[in-house]
């Protein structure tokens, strides 16, 4: 198991580095999204096959890690002969359980909102009308919308943005990366891909809004306004204030040739 995780981490690191060097600043948003998804899939499948590169790389790392694992096993064996788990295994399992519980907690928040507030059909969505100042966000075909936005009815740009998330099935990507993060929580590159994938989602949705003919300046002002009411649920597509500067820059970046 340790060798598999090691090889998977190496593959993911290499694939993300390629994205960071060559694709991150380009406006191929849909292609970038596909590349990141394929990178995740490859990183989990590739270690099941024998490649000389992975063999050489992981072999060197195993030579470094193996003495630690063996030493840990010996120490645990001296304390409790019945305990066959290494210290690294215990740490890994603990981390995976922590992030799995966090993932389930975010899902439970969505479930709570879905059951707590009224639901209506709205612009092709099954909309949940939430009390309080929140920015619209989607989870699969569900749209979570503040009561004030729903009653005002002047949020065409926001609805177009959220429709893009729905039509491009971004929630599936988010679920995939969240599960990958649980398995590889120790790998910093999985968190970088998580940020990159969600950023590409927002770039895609923003470009779709502008392609519909909405005024760019008006839309950008709306993003500033709505970013203040964002709900931080890791398993949804939503307006993220930390991404706002990059999103605004991407809207003015010349399209890649």
Short mmCIF file of C-alpha atoms in Angstrom, two decimals:
data_model
loop_
_atom_site.label_atom_id
_atom_site.label_comp_id
_atom_site.label_asym_id
_atom_site.label_seq_id
_atom_site.Cartn_x
_atom_site.Cartn_y
_atom_site.Cartn_z
CA UNK A 1 0.00 0.00 0.00
CA UNK A 2 2.82 2.40 0.87
CA UNK A 3 4.48 1.74 -2.51
CA UNK A 4 1.22 2.33 -4.39
CA UNK A 5 0.60 5.66 -2.63
CA UNK A 6 4.18 6.69 -3.27
CA UNK A 7 3.97 5.97 -6.99
CA UNK A 8 0.58 7.66 -7.23
CA UNK A 9 1.95 10.77 -5.53
CA UNK A 10 4.93 10.90 -7.88
CA UNK A 11 2.63 10.63 -10.93
CA UNK A 12 0.31 13.36 -9.66
CA UNK A 13 3.23 15.65 -8.87
CA UNK A 14 4.68 15.31 -12.37
CA UNK A 15 1.33 15.86 -14.09
CA UNK A 16 0.52 18.93 -12.00
CA UNK A 17 3.98 20.39 -12.66
CA UNK A 18 3.30 20.12 -16.40
CA UNK A 19 0.00 21.98 -15.90
CA UNK A 20 1.66 24.67 -13.78
CA UNK A 21 4.46 25.23 -16.30
CA UNK A 22 2.51 25.16 -19.57
CA UNK A 23 -1.26 25.41 -19.07
CA UNK A 24 -2.09 27.41 -15.95
CA UNK A 25 -1.85 30.85 -17.59
CA UNK A 26 -3.61 29.83 -20.80
CA UNK A 27 -7.30 30.37 -21.51
CA UNK A 28 -8.00 26.78 -22.61
CA UNK A 29 -10.31 26.46 -19.64
CA UNK A 30 -12.25 23.41 -20.79
CA UNK A 31 -9.11 21.62 -21.98
CA UNK A 32 -7.34 22.49 -18.73
CA UNK A 33 -10.23 21.02 -16.79
CA UNK A 34 -10.09 17.81 -18.83
CA UNK A 35 -6.32 17.61 -18.37
CA UNK A 36 -6.61 17.93 -14.59
CA UNK A 37 -9.31 15.25 -14.39
CA UNK A 38 -7.29 12.89 -16.58
CA UNK A 39 -4.24 13.61 -14.43
CA UNK A 40 -6.12 12.45 -11.34
CA UNK A 41 -7.28 9.28 -13.05
CA UNK A 42 -3.83 8.48 -14.43
CA UNK A 43 -2.17 9.05 -11.05
CA UNK A 44 -4.39 6.39 -9.48
CA UNK A 45 -4.19 3.90 -12.36
CA UNK A 46 -0.54 4.21 -13.45
CA UNK A 47 0.94 2.68 -10.25
CA UNK A 48 -0.91 -0.56 -11.03
CA UNK A 49 1.42 -1.06 -14.00
CA UNK A 50 5.18 -1.38 -14.09
CA UNK A 51 7.06 1.59 -15.53
CA UNK A 52 10.81 1.93 -15.31
CA UNK A 53 10.56 5.56 -14.23
CA UNK A 54 8.24 4.80 -11.33
CA UNK A 55 10.33 1.78 -10.42
CA UNK A 56 13.54 3.80 -10.25
CA UNK A 57 12.00 6.80 -8.49
CA UNK A 58 9.95 4.87 -5.95
CA UNK A 59 12.81 2.45 -5.41
CA UNK A 60 15.11 5.25 -4.26
CA UNK A 61 12.43 6.66 -1.97
CA UNK A 62 11.64 3.22 -0.59
CA UNK A 63 15.29 2.77 0.34
CA UNK A 64 14.96 5.93 2.43
CA UNK A 65 11.54 5.20 3.91
CA UNK A 66 11.89 1.45 4.52
CA UNK A 67 14.28 1.75 7.50
CA UNK A 68 11.83 4.17 9.12
CA UNK A 69 8.91 1.77 8.60
CA UNK A 70 10.92 -1.20 9.87
CA UNK A 71 12.15 0.74 12.87
CA UNK A 72 8.61 1.90 13.63
CA UNK A 73 7.32 -1.65 13.44
CA UNK A 74 10.04 -2.85 15.81
CA UNK A 75 9.22 -0.10 18.29
CA UNK A 76 5.51 -0.84 18.15
CA UNK A 77 6.22 -4.55 18.43
CA UNK A 78 8.23 -3.94 21.57
CA UNK A 79 5.33 -2.00 23.07
CA UNK A 80 2.52 -4.25 21.85
CA UNK A 81 3.33 -7.46 19.95
CA UNK A 82 -0.25 -7.66 18.64
CA UNK A 83 0.01 -4.29 16.89
CA UNK A 84 1.25 -4.82 13.31
CA UNK A 85 0.56 -1.26 12.10
CA UNK A 86 3.53 1.01 11.53
CA UNK A 87 3.56 4.55 12.85
CA UNK A 88 3.29 5.85 9.28
CA UNK A 89 0.23 3.68 8.67
CA UNK A 90 -1.44 4.99 11.81
CA UNK A 91 -0.71 8.59 10.81
CA UNK A 92 -1.99 7.99 7.26
CA UNK A 93 -5.21 6.33 8.40
CA UNK A 94 -5.82 9.07 10.97
CA UNK A 95 -5.41 11.76 8.32
CA UNK A 96 -7.67 9.95 5.85
CA UNK A 97 -10.36 9.53 8.50
CA UNK A 98 -10.13 13.23 9.45
CA UNK A 99 -10.58 14.45 5.86
CA UNK A 100 -13.30 11.87 5.20
CA UNK A 101 -15.23 13.19 8.20
CA UNK A 102 -14.71 16.76 6.99
CA UNK A 103 -16.05 15.74 3.56
CA UNK A 104 -19.11 14.13 5.13
CA UNK A 105 -19.61 17.21 7.30
CA UNK A 106 -19.78 19.43 4.20
CA UNK A 107 -22.27 17.07 2.59
CA UNK A 108 -24.36 17.13 5.75
CA UNK A 109 -24.49 20.94 5.62
CA UNK A 110 -25.92 20.77 2.12
CA UNK A 111 -28.39 18.12 3.25
CA UNK A 112 -29.41 20.38 6.16
CA UNK A 113 -30.01 23.38 3.88
CA UNK A 114 -31.95 21.21 1.44
CA UNK A 115 -34.29 19.96 4.16
CA UNK A 116 -34.43 23.15 6.23
CA UNK A 117 -35.54 25.65 3.56
CA UNK A 118 -38.31 25.68 0.91
CA UNK A 119 -37.65 24.35 -2.58
CA UNK A 120 -39.04 25.74 -5.83
CA UNK A 121 -38.54 25.27 -9.56
CA UNK A 122 -36.50 28.20 -10.82
CA UNK A 123 -34.88 28.75 -14.25
CA UNK A 124 -34.29 25.08 -14.87
CA UNK A 125 -33.07 24.39 -11.33
CA UNK A 126 -34.56 22.82 -8.27
CA UNK A 127 -33.80 25.88 -6.14
CA UNK A 128 -33.44 25.98 -2.37
CA UNK A 129 -34.39 29.44 -1.05
CA UNK A 130 -32.09 30.11 1.91
CA UNK A 131 -32.58 32.80 4.53
CA UNK A 132 -29.56 35.02 5.06
CA UNK A 133 -26.98 36.71 2.86
CA UNK A 134 -25.37 33.98 0.77
CA UNK A 135 -23.99 33.89 -2.74
CA UNK A 136 -25.68 31.45 -5.11
CA UNK A 137 -24.01 28.05 -5.42
CA UNK A 138 -24.82 24.78 -7.09
CA UNK A 139 -24.60 21.13 -6.12
CA UNK A 140 -25.36 18.99 -9.16
CA UNK A 141 -28.84 20.17 -10.28
CA UNK A 142 -29.60 22.00 -7.04
CA UNK A 143 -29.30 25.78 -6.82
CA UNK A 144 -28.97 27.36 -3.39
CA UNK A 145 -30.15 30.96 -3.56
CA UNK A 146 -30.73 33.65 -0.96
CA UNK A 147 -34.31 34.76 -0.44
CA UNK A 148 -33.39 38.36 -1.27
CA UNK A 149 -31.90 37.36 -4.65
CA UNK A 150 -34.90 35.13 -5.38
CA UNK A 151 -37.43 37.85 -4.61
CA UNK A 152 -35.48 40.58 -6.43
CA UNK A 153 -35.33 38.47 -9.58
CA UNK A 154 -32.52 40.56 -11.08
CA UNK A 155 -29.71 38.02 -10.99
CA UNK A 156 -29.56 36.82 -14.59
CA UNK A 157 -25.76 36.86 -14.69
CA UNK A 158 -25.52 34.78 -11.51
CA UNK A 159 -28.03 32.24 -12.77
CA UNK A 160 -26.14 31.95 -16.07
CA UNK A 161 -22.95 31.38 -14.09
CA UNK A 162 -24.55 28.63 -12.01
CA UNK A 163 -26.16 27.03 -15.07
CA UNK A 164 -22.69 26.65 -16.51
CA UNK A 165 -21.60 24.70 -13.42
CA UNK A 166 -24.67 22.50 -13.76
CA UNK A 167 -24.43 21.88 -17.51
CA UNK A 168 -20.71 21.10 -17.40
CA UNK A 169 -21.22 18.66 -14.50
CA UNK A 170 -18.65 20.43 -12.35
CA UNK A 171 -20.03 18.80 -9.21
CA UNK A 172 -18.77 15.43 -10.44
CA UNK A 173 -15.27 16.89 -10.75
CA UNK A 174 -15.50 18.33 -7.26
CA UNK A 175 -16.59 15.01 -5.75
CA UNK A 176 -13.73 13.26 -7.54
CA UNK A 177 -11.07 15.68 -6.30
CA UNK A 178 -12.46 15.59 -2.76
CA UNK A 179 -12.20 11.80 -2.72
CA UNK A 180 -8.69 11.99 -4.17
CA UNK A 181 -7.73 14.46 -1.44
CA UNK A 182 -8.91 11.98 1.21
CA UNK A 183 -6.69 9.24 -0.24
CA UNK A 184 -3.68 11.49 -0.84
CA UNK A 185 -4.16 14.07 1.91
CA UNK A 186 -0.43 13.97 2.66
CA UNK A 187 0.49 15.02 -0.89
CA UNK A 188 0.62 18.83 -1.33
CA UNK A 189 0.09 18.43 -5.08
CA UNK A 190 -3.40 16.99 -4.63
CA UNK A 191 -4.40 20.20 -2.83
CA UNK A 192 -2.83 22.29 -5.60
CA UNK A 193 -4.82 20.35 -8.21
CA UNK A 194 -7.93 20.85 -6.06
CA UNK A 195 -7.42 24.62 -6.20
CA UNK A 196 -6.59 24.54 -9.91
CA UNK A 197 -9.64 22.47 -10.86
CA UNK A 198 -12.06 24.68 -8.95
CA UNK A 199 -10.42 27.73 -10.49
CA UNK A 200 -10.91 26.33 -13.99
CA UNK A 201 -14.58 25.75 -13.13
CA UNK A 202 -14.99 29.42 -12.29
CA UNK A 203 -13.12 30.54 -15.42
CA UNK A 204 -15.42 28.38 -17.56
CA UNK A 205 -18.56 29.77 -15.90
CA UNK A 206 -17.31 33.37 -16.16
CA UNK A 207 -16.47 33.00 -19.85
CA UNK A 208 -19.92 31.54 -20.51
CA UNK A 209 -21.55 34.57 -18.85
CA UNK A 210 -19.58 36.98 -21.03
CA UNK A 211 -20.29 34.91 -24.17
CA UNK A 212 -24.01 35.40 -23.46
CA UNK A 213 -23.47 39.14 -24.01
CA UNK A 214 -23.62 40.44 -20.44
CA UNK A 215 -21.64 43.59 -19.72
CA UNK A 216 -18.20 42.74 -18.36
CA UNK A 217 -17.90 45.71 -15.96
CA UNK A 218 -21.38 45.11 -14.52
CA UNK A 219 -20.64 41.45 -14.04
CA UNK A 220 -17.31 42.15 -12.34
CA UNK A 221 -18.98 44.58 -9.92
CA UNK A 222 -21.56 41.92 -9.16
CA UNK A 223 -18.81 39.43 -8.35
CA UNK A 224 -17.29 41.88 -5.87
CA UNK A 225 -20.66 42.32 -4.21
CA UNK A 226 -21.54 38.63 -4.02
CA UNK A 227 -18.10 37.45 -2.90
CA UNK A 228 -18.84 38.97 0.51
CA UNK A 229 -21.65 36.52 1.18
CA UNK A 230 -19.95 33.31 0.11
CA UNK A 231 -20.60 30.06 1.96
CA UNK A 232 -17.46 27.95 2.22
CA UNK A 233 -18.68 24.45 1.40
CA UNK A 234 -15.85 22.43 -0.10
CA UNK A 235 -18.10 20.17 -2.16
CA UNK A 236 -19.90 22.91 -4.11
CA UNK A 237 -19.10 25.31 -6.91
CA UNK A 238 -19.41 28.81 -5.53
CA UNK A 239 -18.04 32.33 -5.63
CA UNK A 240 -14.70 32.32 -3.86
CA UNK A 241 -13.25 35.64 -2.76
CA UNK A 242 -9.67 34.32 -2.81
CA UNK A 243 -10.06 33.51 -6.51
CA UNK A 244 -11.70 36.78 -7.44
CA UNK A 245 -8.55 38.65 -8.45
CA UNK A 246 -7.44 35.81 -10.73
CA UNK A 247 -10.92 35.50 -12.22
CA UNK A 248 -11.04 39.20 -13.06
CA UNK A 249 -7.60 38.95 -14.65
CA UNK A 250 -8.67 35.98 -16.74
CA UNK A 251 -11.68 37.91 -18.03
CA UNK A 252 -9.33 40.51 -19.51
CA UNK A 253 -6.64 38.09 -20.70
CA UNK A 254 -6.29 37.72 -24.46
CA UNK A 255 -7.55 34.35 -25.65
CA UNK A 256 -4.78 31.82 -26.19
CA UNK A 257 -4.04 31.05 -29.83
#
